[in-house]
Coordinates of C-alpha atoms in Angstrom, one line a residue:
M3 CA -23.6 10.3 12.8
T4 CA -23.5 12.2 9.5
M5 CA -20.7 12.4 7.1
W6 CA -19.5 15.8 8.2
T7 CA -19.4 14.8 11.8
A8 CA -17.3 11.7 11.0
L9 CA -15.0 13.8 8.9
L10 CA -14.6 16.4 11.8
V11 CA -14.0 13.7 14.4
A12 CA -11.5 11.9 12.1
S13 CA -9.7 15.2 11.5
I14 CA -9.5 15.9 15.2
I15 CA -8.1 12.4 15.9
C16 CA -5.5 13.0 13.2
V17 CA -4.4 16.2 14.8
V18 CA -4.3 14.7 18.4
L19 CA -2.1 11.7 17.1
K20 CA 0.4 14.1 15.3
T21 CA 0.6 16.2 18.4
I22 CA 1.3 13.2 20.5
G23 CA 3.9 12.2 18.0
Y24 CA 5.8 15.4 18.6
L25 CA 5.7 14.8 22.3
V26 CA 7.4 11.3 22.3
P27 CA 10.9 11.7 23.2
P28 CA 13.5 11.1 20.3
K29 CA 15.4 8.5 22.2
W30 CA 12.4 6.2 22.3
V31 CA 11.8 6.5 18.5
E32 CA 15.5 6.3 17.6
A33 CA 16.2 3.1 19.6
P34 CA 16.9 -0.1 17.4
R35 CA 13.8 -1.9 18.4
P36 CA 11.2 0.8 17.4
M37 CA 13.1 1.5 14.2
R38 CA 13.0 -2.2 13.3
I39 CA 9.2 -2.5 14.0
A40 CA 8.6 0.6 12.0
D41 CA 10.6 -0.9 9.1
L42 CA 8.8 -4.2 9.3
L43 CA 5.4 -2.6 9.7
T44 CA 6.0 -0.5 6.6
V45 CA 6.7 -3.5 4.5
A46 CA 3.6 -5.4 5.9
L47 CA 1.3 -2.6 5.1
L48 CA 2.6 -2.2 1.6
A49 CA 2.2 -6.0 1.1
A50 CA -1.2 -5.9 2.3
L51 CA -2.1 -2.9 0.1
V52 CA -0.8 -4.7 -2.9
A53 CA -2.8 -7.9 -2.1
V54 CA -6.0 -6.1 -1.6
Q55 CA -5.6 -4.0 -4.7
T56 CA -4.7 -7.0 -6.7
L57 CA -7.2 -9.5 -5.5
G58 CA -10.1 -7.5 -4.2
A59 CA -13.4 -6.5 -5.8
G60 CA -15.7 -5.3 -3.1
Q61 CA -16.1 -8.2 -0.6
A62 CA -14.9 -10.9 -3.1
I63 CA -11.6 -12.3 -4.1
V64 CA -11.1 -12.0 -7.8
V65 CA -8.4 -13.4 -10.0
D66 CA -8.3 -11.3 -13.2
A67 CA -5.8 -9.6 -15.3
R68 CA -4.3 -7.6 -12.4
V69 CA -2.7 -10.9 -11.1
P70 CA -0.6 -11.7 -14.1
A71 CA 0.4 -7.9 -14.3
V72 CA 1.7 -7.9 -10.8
L73 CA 3.6 -11.1 -11.5
V74 CA 5.2 -9.4 -14.4
A75 CA 6.1 -6.4 -12.4
A76 CA 7.6 -8.6 -9.6
G77 CA 9.7 -10.5 -12.0
L78 CA 11.0 -7.4 -13.7
L79 CA 11.7 -5.9 -10.3
L80 CA 13.8 -8.9 -9.4
L81 CA 15.7 -8.5 -12.6
R82 CA 16.4 -4.8 -11.6
A83 CA 14.5 -3.3 -14.5
P84 CA 13.9 0.4 -14.3
F85 CA 10.8 1.4 -12.6
L86 CA 9.1 2.9 -15.6
V87 CA 9.7 -0.2 -17.6
V88 CA 8.2 -2.2 -14.8
V89 CA 5.0 0.0 -14.8
A90 CA 4.7 0.0 -18.6
A91 CA 5.1 -3.8 -18.9
A92 CA 2.6 -4.5 -16.0
A93 CA 0.1 -2.1 -17.6
L94 CA 0.7 -3.6 -21.1
T95 CA 0.2 -7.1 -19.6
A96 CA -3.2 -6.1 -18.0
A97 CA -4.3 -4.2 -21.0
L98 CA -3.5 -7.2 -23.5
L99 CA -5.3 -9.7 -21.2
R100 CA -8.3 -7.5 -20.9
L101 CA -8.3 -7.0 -24.7
W102 CA -8.3 -10.7 -25.1
G103 CA -11.3 -11.0 -22.7
W104 CA -9.7 -11.8 -19.4
A105 CA -11.3 -9.1 -17.2
V106 CA -13.7 -8.7 -14.2

């Protein structure tokens, strides 16, 4: 299977899934249980993305400057700091640690 074939198949699958989504009756989606599942699934997927991007390097788990940067960001978010401050502090933390030699 070539790359273009895989891309075409994936595109068709996306269109079919989106069409199926429009065919689902609104009362099924707006019920409390599906809404709660959707909320929890969103949080779980975001947490998994953060974990993979923080600790992943190919097939290995790596602890480098990203881990303290995420911890700084989490701490600032708990303190209700503005988002730009959180991003800047995390970036500065990672940059300084890499400058001091703690990088992949």
